Amino acid sequence: MCTTPLRSVWFAVAVCTCIGWCGRAARAEPPAPTETPAEPTAERPVDFDGEIRPLLVERCLVCHGDETMEAGLRLDRKDAALAGGDSGAVITPGDSQASLLFQLAAGLEEGRRMPPEGEGEPLNEEAIALLRRWIDSGASWPDDADAAAQSDHWAYQPIIAPAPPEVTRSDWVRNPIDRFVLARLEAAGLQPSPEADRATLIRRLSLDLLGLPPSPQDVQAFVLDNRPDAYARLVERLLASPHYGERFARHWLDLARYADSDGYEKDRVRPYAWRYRDWVIAALNRDQPFDEFTVEQIAGDLLPNATLEQRVATGFHRNTLTNTEGGVDQEEFRAKANVDRVGTTAAVWLGLTLNCCECHSHKYDPFTQREFYGLFAFFNAAEEKNIPAPYPDEVAAYDTKKAAYDAAHAELVAAADAYRRDKLPARQAEWEASLADRTTSWQVLTPLAVSATSDAELAILDDGSVLASGDSPAEDEYTVRLGTDIAGITGIRLEALSDESLPAHGPGRVNHGNFVLNEITLATTSADAAATSRSQTDQTPADQAPAEASQPAEIPVPFSRAVADFSQQDWDVAGAIDDDPKSGWAVQPQLGRWHEAVFETAEPCGAADGSTLVVRLKFHHGGQHTLGRFRLAVTTQPGPLEADSLPSDVEAALAIAADQRSDEQRTAIRDFYATLDPELAALDEAVAEHAKQEPPYPPTEAQTLVAGD
């Protein structure tokens, strides 16, 4: 691997020669078969070029040559033949009986012989004996038998350090490169031009190293610098400029097919593509050795304890085109990207065209289709991944802001915690004492059945509540059937319950947790009507649908009044019983907590001998504003009814003496009161509002390629 610093590498050459494969021989046509040689004897060794090679050319290479390599075996090159194929080594020098090549040629195993039937006649006894003698004698194969001539292409030449030539005017030479320049001039009978004036020198050097002209001040300073090493100092100063990396990174970025957008039809912007670009600039400016520069871009993530910058370097192979057009088969374009990565790696680091091998082994270079897809497999196992990649100054600025935020936020949280610890228990005790004035009592009714007009799933829970899951439609209607023997029912209570399974804990199913109950209706059916309906259903012929007769007649029960513990502005609970489809009850911004709505009936309903209450909840506001979890209860208290009740589990816990409550009951009471206490609500709101000011982590990302699992 080349360890020369980047500043000393001429990219157009060094990029293409530093990794390997140099000096490989170009493929050459095999010599024509000679006449059948005399049978070898113990005294005369087998002649590979005169006897074995013609045999292989005539009988084997049609299936195991440069164009076709059946079973991965190639017999026209020494290294490939000795390496073997998919079944392993086929030649064991010194032991023909252990060599698969001889076994198949001789047909030692029944049903297996080469050439196969239909591809040529089996080898005769003389050829088999010749092959056996050649292998038993050591399978001699001259190293230069693979090709008639070595390629003179520069990409195949070994890297050597040429000796600087001798020159006549050695006093003109200041460094070894000058000898090569001067030798060429002297060979042409030319003399070096006089040294340019100082202003011209600094202009040329600045444009060459930085791509920018010098400032007037820099020109003046160099012109007046009389030190003997003034020019060398100028070179070092320009090389130390950050503009040096910017100037020469352009050439490498062209090789890396760098772009700030995806390409193809959509050509979407890559907002942080520049992170890899900056890595290249920094690598040039720090004069990184070329071998490190190479390894980090091809497999930086695989280095032990890889740093962030080493992983950023793998962005070299994230510069492929990305097709995000609708209907695109992404697997197809993932494969295209990997083909591009193979071709680019070969072109940039080997200085060779490998693309031909995507379809067939190369005709003029020693590369096979198998080798192409071996390299393809390396990239095919990798994954594209974007990783956080902020710069140290971004992180430092974030840390400063975050520390200030954390300190201020901790004060707000401490104030809320102190209130919960020091004052909330006394406030809760006062609240519990005030509950004696409540007059309305409610009885929860567990549904007999629930259904939805959509594909939403409604489940009846152990506490009598109903939880919606599954499909979340834009609009829906729930039907709840409740059996009761309570007579004189004066009101229905609807509890909207929070639940961890709901978005933002509900009570609604839309992503922010709200809901809109556009309409609630109540109807009753008597026990006698239900029995009659069942009797009629039983007598219905099997081939007739009993849907109409399966349900008894419903008697509508109108509501006269509606109240709630809280209603959203412009969405008062009265809108749920006003026959206006555009109005309804909602609870923004008090989301993620319990709410109740009480609907007072115009006349008492229900029967002591049993009846069924049919409650329908209608949601046609759109946008998935349906109710996620709810519970229904009834009361016989005379009106006017108020929304002054509590969640059923809290009410049950409060009915037990304080010293006899379980930990679960105490927690239920405490957590519910915490939602009612105004001072705590203000403290918690301050915490929540301040949390919105938390500084975000720097968004800078890097596009990387990482080894797959």
XYZ file of C-alpha atoms in Angstrom:
709
model
C 0.000 0.000 0.000
C 1.287 3.437 -0.861
C 1.990 5.548 2.224
C 3.083 8.656 0.343
C 1.388 11.842 1.656
C -1.347 13.134 -0.596
C 0.503 16.348 -1.464
C 3.212 14.250 -3.100
C 0.808 12.111 -5.154
C -0.067 13.060 -8.683
C -3.674 11.940 -8.599
C -4.020 10.994 -12.239
C -1.326 8.314 -11.773
C -1.010 7.453 -8.109
C -4.739 6.987 -7.576
C -4.739 4.303 -10.215
C -1.630 2.380 -9.142
C -1.348 2.401 -5.333
C -3.458 -0.616 -4.469
C -2.364 -3.633 -6.492
C -3.016 -5.796 -9.511
C -0.019 -4.074 -11.138
C 2.107 -6.210 -13.359
C -0.650 -8.691 -14.196
C -0.224 -10.151 -17.621
C -2.585 -9.395 -20.448
C -4.342 -12.390 -21.914
C -2.610 -13.892 -24.922
C -3.748 -16.399 -27.504
C -2.406 -19.925 -26.831
C -0.019 -21.434 -29.353
C -1.505 -23.703 -31.940
C -1.406 -27.419 -31.128
C 1.667 -29.203 -32.396
C 1.779 -32.615 -33.908
C 1.216 -35.456 -31.444
C 4.524 -35.886 -29.584
C 6.232 -39.128 -28.996
C 5.133 -41.089 -25.928
C 7.124 -39.811 -22.948
C 9.466 -42.228 -21.301
C 10.877 -42.455 -17.831
C 14.104 -40.926 -19.135
C 12.404 -38.038 -20.984
C 10.347 -35.503 -18.935
C 6.972 -34.322 -20.207
C 7.177 -31.113 -22.273
C 4.385 -28.799 -21.101
C 4.462 -26.402 -24.076
C 4.826 -29.135 -26.637
C 2.593 -31.833 -25.160
C 0.313 -30.733 -22.293
C -0.647 -27.254 -23.415
C -1.858 -28.393 -26.882
C -3.882 -31.120 -25.174
C -5.579 -28.600 -22.888
C -6.225 -26.205 -25.775
C -7.746 -28.892 -27.970
C -9.839 -30.769 -25.414
C -10.421 -28.564 -22.349
C -10.426 -24.831 -23.007
C -13.740 -24.762 -24.841
C -15.366 -25.203 -21.412
C -12.556 -24.075 -19.097
C -10.896 -21.180 -20.888
C -11.028 -17.397 -20.826
C -14.501 -17.130 -22.357
C -16.243 -19.909 -20.434
C -15.292 -21.196 -16.998
C -17.582 -24.083 -16.220
C -17.677 -24.904 -12.487
C -15.396 -21.912 -11.929
C -12.410 -23.739 -13.453
C -9.979 -22.110 -15.864
C -7.164 -24.147 -17.444
C -5.481 -21.593 -19.737
C -3.495 -19.922 -16.941
C -1.185 -21.553 -14.455
C -2.388 -19.639 -11.384
C -6.050 -20.290 -12.191
C -5.501 -23.990 -12.996
C -3.601 -24.671 -9.769
C -6.185 -22.682 -7.760
C -8.961 -24.977 -9.035
C -12.663 -24.267 -9.302
C -15.876 -24.614 -7.367
C -14.917 -28.158 -6.283
C -11.485 -27.107 -5.050
C -8.039 -27.963 -6.430
C -8.045 -30.198 -9.509
C -4.277 -30.728 -9.844
C -2.186 -32.265 -7.058
C 1.413 -32.120 -8.350
C 3.119 -35.499 -7.875
C -0.110 -37.469 -7.373
C -2.285 -38.056 -10.414
C -4.630 -40.403 -8.554
C -5.517 -37.587 -6.126
C -5.979 -35.070 -8.948
C -9.575 -34.474 -9.985
C -8.398 -33.396 -13.455
C -6.910 -36.862 -14.093
C -9.790 -38.718 -12.429
C -12.363 -37.100 -14.726
C -10.230 -37.294 -17.865
C -9.617 -41.004 -17.253
C -13.240 -41.699 -16.253
C -12.221 -43.393 -13.007
C -15.673 -42.777 -11.501
C -18.638 -44.262 -13.340
C -20.918 -41.622 -14.837
C -18.342 -38.834 -14.524
C -15.954 -38.182 -17.389
C -14.480 -35.210 -19.197
C -15.153 -34.034 -21.798
C -18.811 -34.751 -21.032
C -20.925 -36.739 -23.445
C -21.901 -34.623 -26.419
C -18.972 -32.230 -25.942
C -16.285 -34.399 -27.493
C -14.725 -37.846 -27.562
C -13.049 -39.124 -24.375
C -9.272 -38.861 -24.216
C -7.479 -41.858 -25.724
C -5.120 -44.039 -23.720
C -2.029 -42.190 -24.939
C -3.415 -38.785 -23.838
C -4.478 -40.166 -20.454
C -1.050 -41.691 -19.925
C 0.580 -38.389 -20.922
C -1.564 -36.478 -18.455
C -0.791 -38.965 -15.673
C 2.955 -38.806 -16.302
C 2.873 -34.992 -16.324
C 1.078 -34.760 -12.963
C 3.126 -37.532 -11.329
C 6.310 -35.816 -12.424
C 5.279 -32.608 -10.600
C 2.931 -30.916 -13.099
C 5.657 -28.593 -14.370
C 4.091 -25.423 -15.858
C 6.445 -22.593 -16.862
C 5.584 -19.251 -15.315
C 5.722 -17.465 -18.653
C 3.370 -19.923 -20.377
C 0.301 -17.825 -19.522
C 0.882 -15.128 -22.112
C 2.943 -14.450 -25.181
C 3.767 -10.936 -24.042
C 3.362 -8.701 -21.041
C 1.050 -5.700 -21.406
C 2.804 -2.348 -21.647
C -0.254 -0.504 -20.252
C 0.890 1.733 -17.404
C -1.718 0.320 -15.002
C 0.053 -3.093 -15.114
C 3.558 -1.820 -14.505
C 5.170 -2.220 -11.083
C 5.826 0.942 -9.122
C 9.500 1.846 -9.171
C 11.425 4.889 -8.091
C 13.412 5.940 -11.180
C 16.910 7.200 -10.653
C 17.250 10.931 -11.442
C 19.196 11.306 -14.706
C 22.608 12.862 -14.959
C 22.665 16.441 -16.324
C 25.297 18.881 -17.462
C 24.189 21.952 -15.496
C 23.998 20.352 -12.069
C 24.289 23.816 -10.493
C 20.800 24.625 -11.890
C 19.235 21.677 -10.031
C 17.529 22.420 -6.705
C 15.630 19.130 -6.252
C 15.457 15.690 -7.942
C 12.499 16.712 -10.126
C 14.632 19.454 -11.685
C 16.970 16.732 -13.066
C 14.149 15.177 -15.098
C 13.103 18.574 -16.462
C 16.645 19.620 -17.279
C 17.524 16.266 -18.864
C 14.607 16.621 -21.273
C 15.655 20.187 -22.126
C 19.278 19.184 -22.712
C 18.179 16.265 -24.889
C 16.301 18.759 -27.054
C 19.214 21.180 -27.094
C 17.332 23.752 -25.049
C 18.315 25.895 -22.113
C 16.108 26.648 -19.077
C 14.307 29.972 -19.211
C 15.497 32.667 -16.843
C 13.809 32.709 -13.457
C 10.613 34.775 -13.481
C 10.340 37.922 -11.412
C 8.972 37.694 -7.886
C 5.479 39.022 -8.726
C 5.089 36.417 -11.498
C 6.349 33.593 -9.280
C 3.898 34.232 -6.484
C 1.028 34.590 -8.944
C 1.858 31.283 -10.661
C 2.314 29.462 -7.381
C -0.880 30.834 -5.831
C -2.979 29.927 -8.851
C -1.420 26.456 -8.985
C -1.732 25.545 -5.291
C -4.795 27.531 -4.244
C -6.620 28.302 -7.463
C -6.693 31.941 -6.327
C -4.530 34.946 -7.218
C -2.390 36.422 -4.428
C -3.463 39.579 -2.650
C -1.500 42.794 -3.343
C -0.173 42.647 0.200
C 1.117 39.080 -0.304
C 2.828 40.072 -3.548
C 4.510 43.043 -1.915
C 5.697 40.962 1.039
C 7.239 38.301 -1.237
C 8.910 40.856 -3.502
C 10.581 42.452 -0.479
C 11.591 39.128 1.134
C 15.349 38.864 0.525
C 15.933 35.663 2.500
C 17.532 32.851 0.472
C 14.670 30.467 1.343
C 11.900 32.978 0.568
C 10.434 30.817 -2.210
C 10.452 27.672 -0.065
C 8.746 29.611 2.721
C 6.091 30.782 0.264
C 5.446 27.195 -0.859
C 5.021 26.021 2.723
C 2.702 28.911 3.541
C 0.464 28.161 0.558
C 0.436 24.444 1.330
C -0.689 25.287 4.862
C -3.630 27.328 3.564
C -7.090 25.722 3.871
C -7.631 26.777 0.247
C -5.042 24.185 -0.817
C -7.412 21.352 0.097
C -10.312 23.137 -1.571
C -8.287 23.502 -4.782
C -7.183 19.887 -5.118
C -10.260 18.248 -3.597
C -12.133 19.142 -6.799
C -10.201 16.500 -8.729
C -10.911 13.749 -6.211
C -14.554 14.754 -5.879
C -14.900 14.318 -9.639
C -13.609 10.759 -9.273
C -16.004 10.207 -6.359
C -18.915 11.448 -8.612
C -19.743 13.930 -5.850
C -23.079 15.784 -6.123
C -25.349 17.794 -3.850
C -28.506 16.180 -5.236
C -29.794 12.690 -6.079
C -29.953 12.843 -9.855
C -32.635 11.143 -11.962
C -36.100 12.662 -12.377
C -36.748 14.021 -8.849
C -33.140 15.125 -8.243
C -33.843 15.801 -4.568
C -31.320 17.841 -2.587
C -28.827 16.024 -0.374
C -28.646 18.564 2.450
C -25.533 17.164 4.116
C -23.577 15.781 1.157
C -21.030 18.494 1.903
C -19.975 16.571 5.036
C -18.051 14.082 2.874
C -16.720 16.903 0.675
C -15.295 18.615 3.760
C -13.686 15.332 4.835
C -11.785 15.163 1.528
C -10.650 18.772 1.901
C -9.470 18.119 5.460
C -7.611 14.942 4.401
C -5.676 16.908 1.785
C -4.922 19.753 4.163
C -3.536 17.404 6.820
C -1.461 15.575 4.166
C -2.981 12.192 5.030
C -1.015 9.188 3.696
C -2.656 7.755 0.596
C -3.093 4.249 2.020
C -5.089 5.635 4.953
C -6.996 7.881 2.562
C -7.933 4.780 0.555
C -8.850 2.426 3.404
C -11.056 4.938 5.188
C -13.138 5.630 2.080
C -13.651 1.967 1.181
C -14.064 0.483 4.668
C -13.593 3.162 7.318
C -16.443 1.728 9.407
C -14.584 -1.613 9.691
C -11.480 -0.091 11.289
C -11.028 -0.955 14.996
C -12.768 1.697 17.128
C -13.598 3.664 13.988
C -13.829 7.401 14.598
C -16.656 9.575 13.346
C -14.429 11.004 10.606
C -13.410 7.523 9.429
C -17.081 6.604 9.081
C -17.806 9.874 7.299
C -15.105 8.912 4.780
C -17.232 5.977 3.546
C -19.462 8.605 1.969
C -17.282 8.087 -1.132
C -19.657 5.323 -2.186
C -22.830 7.189 -1.172
C -22.414 9.547 -4.113
C -24.229 7.139 -6.424
C -27.421 8.255 -8.166
C -30.619 7.789 -6.143
C -33.968 7.376 -7.894
C -36.955 8.471 -5.794
C -39.474 8.742 -8.612
C -42.871 7.230 -7.803
C -43.274 3.570 -8.697
C -39.540 2.902 -8.835
C -38.339 -0.593 -7.886
C -35.828 0.359 -5.195
C -34.163 -3.067 -5.248
C -33.348 -2.555 -8.929
C -31.677 0.777 -8.251
C -29.879 -0.579 -5.188
C -28.295 -3.157 -7.494
C -27.461 -0.424 -10.036
C -25.736 1.548 -7.272
C -23.611 -1.472 -6.353
C -22.609 -1.998 -9.995
C -21.557 1.659 -10.053
C -19.507 1.137 -6.879
C -17.637 -1.786 -8.435
C -16.876 0.139 -11.625
C -15.859 3.292 -9.769
C -13.538 1.409 -7.403
C -11.775 -0.227 -10.335
C -11.492 2.988 -12.338
C -10.267 5.126 -9.430
C -7.915 2.761 -7.611
C -6.890 0.286 -10.317
C -6.939 2.582 -13.315
C -8.858 -0.098 -15.203
C -12.268 -0.616 -16.748
C -14.095 -3.436 -14.967
C -17.583 -2.608 -16.270
C -17.369 -5.049 -19.188
C -17.245 -7.925 -16.709
C -20.764 -7.154 -15.521
C -21.920 -9.111 -18.585
C -18.904 -11.235 -19.605
C -15.277 -11.870 -18.787
C -13.027 -9.164 -20.194
C -11.676 -9.946 -23.653
C -8.510 -7.853 -23.470
C -7.713 -7.635 -19.765
C -7.241 -10.473 -17.250
C -10.543 -9.953 -15.412
C -13.414 -12.363 -15.204
C -17.101 -11.999 -14.611
C -16.625 -14.066 -11.457
C -14.142 -11.498 -10.143
C -16.562 -8.672 -10.926
C -19.328 -10.247 -8.875
C -16.928 -11.154 -6.100
C -16.300 -7.419 -5.669
C -20.024 -6.776 -6.201
C -20.765 -9.110 -3.249
C -18.602 -6.928 -1.008
C -20.746 -3.885 -1.723
C -23.969 -5.890 -1.868
C -23.515 -6.814 1.797
C -23.189 -3.156 2.816
C -25.989 -0.868 3.937
C -26.609 2.812 3.309
C -26.946 4.660 6.590
C -27.132 8.306 7.620
C -25.396 9.013 10.923
C -25.244 12.110 13.161
C -22.045 13.928 12.211
C -21.903 17.405 13.768
C -18.624 19.281 13.884
C -16.939 19.825 17.259
C -17.825 23.535 17.247
C -21.492 22.644 16.633
C -21.437 20.208 19.540
C -19.662 22.739 21.773
C -22.297 25.414 21.029
C -25.045 22.857 21.661
C -23.469 21.755 24.957
C -23.356 25.366 26.150
C -27.021 25.980 25.302
C -28.061 22.599 26.682
C -26.303 23.210 29.995
C -28.110 26.550 30.422
C -31.422 24.955 29.464
C -30.930 22.009 31.834
C -30.190 24.340 34.750
C -33.318 26.451 34.126
C -35.478 23.387 33.511
C -34.234 21.714 36.684
C -35.427 24.708 38.690
C -38.940 24.458 37.243
C -39.081 20.696 37.818
C -37.811 21.157 41.384
C -40.553 23.721 42.083
C -43.245 21.318 40.823
C -41.746 18.428 42.815
C -41.566 20.558 45.957
C -45.232 21.499 45.587
C -46.208 17.852 45.161
C -44.210 16.919 48.229
C -44.993 19.815 50.587
C -48.406 21.221 49.636
C -50.312 18.789 47.462
C -51.215 16.309 50.266
C -52.978 19.063 52.298
C -54.792 20.377 49.219
C -55.871 16.843 48.379
C -57.248 16.349 51.896
C -59.304 19.558 51.588
C -60.641 18.347 48.248
C -61.645 14.968 49.645
C -63.528 16.696 52.498
C -65.432 18.839 49.968
C -66.756 15.794 48.143
C -69.429 15.252 50.796
C -71.561 17.887 49.051
C -71.871 15.835 45.868
C -75.384 14.519 45.345
C -75.296 12.541 42.103
C -74.498 8.835 42.264
C -73.877 6.752 39.175
C -74.019 3.055 38.355
C -71.670 1.775 35.671
C -73.353 -0.548 33.155
C -71.173 -3.145 31.451
C -72.229 -3.392 27.789
C -73.966 -6.459 26.465
C -72.605 -5.769 23.006
C -70.757 -3.063 21.101
C -70.285 -2.504 17.375
C -68.900 0.074 14.934
C -69.939 0.924 11.411
C -66.245 0.832 10.413
C -63.691 -1.952 10.738
C -62.560 -0.609 14.112
C -62.351 -3.227 16.849
C -64.309 -2.431 20.050
C -63.393 -4.494 23.116
C -65.302 -4.576 26.432
C -62.837 -4.370 29.344
C -63.214 -5.707 32.882
C -64.056 -2.265 34.329
C -67.027 -1.908 31.968
C -65.218 0.468 29.614
C -64.875 0.038 25.846
C -61.517 0.346 24.037
C -61.232 0.965 20.301
C -58.295 -0.426 18.321
C -57.396 -1.591 14.836
C -58.739 0.453 11.946
C -58.960 4.183 12.710
C -61.462 5.608 10.222
C -62.092 9.248 9.417
C -65.722 8.869 10.601
C -67.539 6.224 12.631
C -70.597 5.361 14.711
C -70.526 3.206 17.846
C -73.609 1.304 19.024
C -73.605 0.176 22.661
C -76.311 -2.097 24.136
C -76.712 -2.026 27.921
C -78.936 -4.363 29.912
C -80.481 -3.044 33.163
C -83.417 -3.515 35.512
C -83.171 0.039 36.814
C -86.362 2.034 36.431
C -86.657 5.820 36.396
C -83.301 6.564 34.749
C -82.830 10.336 34.526
C -79.446 10.638 32.918
C -76.554 8.987 31.105
C -72.934 9.693 31.985
C -70.239 9.300 29.317
C -66.683 9.011 30.635
C -63.951 9.784 28.088
C -60.950 7.840 29.409
C -57.253 8.174 28.710
C -55.287 5.061 27.793
C -51.624 4.347 27.065
C -52.531 2.543 23.836
C -54.048 5.713 22.354
C -52.166 8.507 20.565
C -51.004 11.031 23.190
C -52.945 8.832 25.675
C -56.240 9.967 24.143
C -59.066 10.072 24.948
C -59.481 10.352 21.157
C -57.827 8.373 18.371
C -56.484 11.235 16.285
C -52.712 11.735 16.616
C -52.982 14.566 19.173
C -55.556 12.721 21.338
C -58.682 14.841 20.806
C -62.122 13.675 19.603
C -65.364 15.252 18.404
C -68.622 13.635 19.529
C -71.067 15.097 17.020
C -74.164 13.327 18.334
C -75.293 10.981 21.113
C -78.694 9.264 21.076
C -80.532 7.015 23.547
C -83.295 4.481 22.950
C -84.866 1.707 25.030
C -86.354 -1.675 24.334
C -88.523 -3.573 26.835
C -87.860 -7.112 28.024
C -91.178 -8.276 26.496
C -90.264 -6.704 23.150
C -86.879 -8.393 23.275
C -88.467 -11.780 24.015
C -90.985 -11.334 21.193
C -88.161 -10.415 18.832
C -86.218 -13.536 19.789
C -89.295 -15.688 19.217
C -89.830 -14.188 15.787
C -86.205 -14.748 14.911
C -86.396 -18.426 15.941
C -89.389 -18.934 13.606
C -87.734 -17.281 10.601
C -86.946 -19.796 7.815
C -83.257 -20.575 7.487
C -83.090 -19.231 3.938
C -84.412 -15.822 4.948
C -82.242 -13.146 6.549
C -83.632 -12.289 10.034
C -81.649 -9.081 10.386
C -84.691 -6.826 10.617
C -86.555 -9.069 13.091
C -83.499 -9.895 15.233
C -83.664 -6.561 17.030
C -86.769 -5.407 18.966
C -88.300 -2.028 18.265
C -86.457 0.890 19.810
C -88.181 3.724 21.626
C -86.185 6.969 21.323
C -85.438 8.804 24.570
C -84.666 12.513 23.922
C -82.160 14.469 25.991
C -83.118 17.792 27.523
C -79.765 19.030 28.780
C -76.013 18.322 28.569
C -73.141 19.379 30.830
C -69.462 18.410 30.953
C -66.510 18.867 33.259
C -64.758 20.691 30.368
C -65.616 21.683 26.795
C -63.297 23.000 24.107
C -63.941 26.555 22.967
C -66.650 26.526 20.260
C -67.197 22.812 20.883
C -69.551 22.799 23.880
C -71.059 19.487 24.982
C -74.556 20.835 24.202
C -73.591 20.471 20.540
C -73.851 16.704 20.892
C -77.671 16.860 21.382
C -78.678 19.850 19.227
C -79.351 17.947 15.966
C -76.695 20.047 14.183
C -74.287 17.640 12.439
C -71.534 20.287 12.394
C -71.449 20.844 16.163
C -70.225 18.510 18.893
C -68.205 18.001 22.074
C -64.385 18.202 22.129
C -61.814 18.750 24.882
C -58.718 20.453 23.395
C -56.344 21.338 25.087
C -57.103 19.116 28.087
C -55.934 15.927 26.437
C -54.458 12.738 27.829
C -56.782 12.820 30.873
C -60.249 11.823 32.065
C -63.366 13.810 31.135
C -67.098 13.326 31.673
C -70.263 14.472 29.958
C -73.730 14.151 31.543
C -76.853 13.928 29.370
C -80.164 14.488 31.201
C -83.245 12.753 29.764
C -86.466 14.642 29.042
C -88.423 11.838 30.749
C -87.337 8.957 32.994
C -86.796 5.656 31.214
C -86.038 2.049 32.003
C -88.152 -0.720 33.551
C -87.827 -2.706 36.760
C -88.542 -5.957 34.900
C -85.634 -5.280 32.610
C -84.906 -3.257 29.515
C -82.098 -2.634 27.034
C -80.604 0.792 26.587
C -79.199 1.484 23.105
C -76.649 4.314 23.053
C -75.215 5.527 19.766
C -72.115 7.732 19.605
C -71.699 9.422 16.205
C -68.413 10.873 14.927
C -68.591 12.543 11.510
C -66.196 15.466 12.016
C -63.597 13.618 9.895
C -59.873 13.244 10.365
C -60.096 10.253 12.763
C -61.651 12.349 15.557
C -63.277 9.269 17.105
C -63.339 8.283 20.775
C -60.684 5.792 21.869
C -61.894 4.622 25.272
C -65.133 5.362 27.103
C -67.504 4.083 29.812
C -71.259 4.586 30.382
C -73.210 4.888 33.637
C -76.782 5.802 34.613
C -78.450 7.600 37.522
C -81.976 7.990 38.900
C -81.198 11.228 40.752
C -83.646 14.036 39.929
C -82.348 16.918 37.860
C -80.749 19.203 37.287
C -77.751 16.856 36.987
C -74.199 18.167 37.192
C -70.857 16.968 35.901
C -69.424 16.699 39.392
C -68.640 13.010 39.485
C -65.339 11.193 39.448
C -63.817 8.309 37.517
C -65.362 5.084 38.697
C -62.119 3.662 40.108
C -61.468 6.900 42.023
C -65.026 7.017 43.322
C -64.741 3.405 44.488
C -61.451 4.137 46.243
C -62.881 7.216 47.993
C -65.740 5.096 49.373
C -63.168 3.226 51.474
C -61.810 4.717 54.707
C -58.465 6.430 54.162
C -56.559 4.118 56.527
C -57.940 1.021 54.785
C -57.118 1.903 51.171
C -54.605 -0.130 49.194
C -51.532 1.452 47.615
C -53.220 1.166 44.228
C -56.291 3.029 45.485
C -54.196 5.775 47.106
C -52.285 6.190 43.839
C -55.505 6.408 41.821
C -56.865 9.176 44.093
C -53.579 11.105 44.197
C -53.014 10.952 40.429
C -56.577 12.078 39.708
C -56.448 14.998 42.114
C -53.135 16.060 40.554
C -55.088 16.727 37.333
C -57.488 19.037 39.218
C -55.162 21.120 41.384
C -54.831 24.543 39.688
C -51.492 25.516 41.248
C -49.890 22.210 40.298
C -51.360 22.540 36.816
C -49.668 25.951 36.476
C -46.313 24.538 37.619
C -46.574 21.558 35.282
C -47.592 23.840 32.416
C -44.471 25.945 33.039
C -42.353 22.778 32.862
C -44.071 21.659 29.641
C -43.743 25.065 27.976
C -40.076 25.321 28.912
C -39.477 21.823 27.546
C -40.437 23.176 24.120
C -37.392 25.450 24.315
C -34.911 22.584 24.681
C -32.138 23.210 22.146
C -32.062 20.561 19.409
C -28.965 18.471 18.842
C -27.076 19.680 15.744
C -28.867 18.200 12.715
C -25.719 17.681 10.646
C -25.595 14.157 9.211
C -23.236 12.164 7.037
C -24.190 9.709 4.318
C -22.187 6.530 4.951
C -21.891 2.962 3.738
C -21.545 0.391 6.526
C -20.911 -3.330 6.594
C -24.170 -5.286 6.848
C -25.012 -7.562 9.754
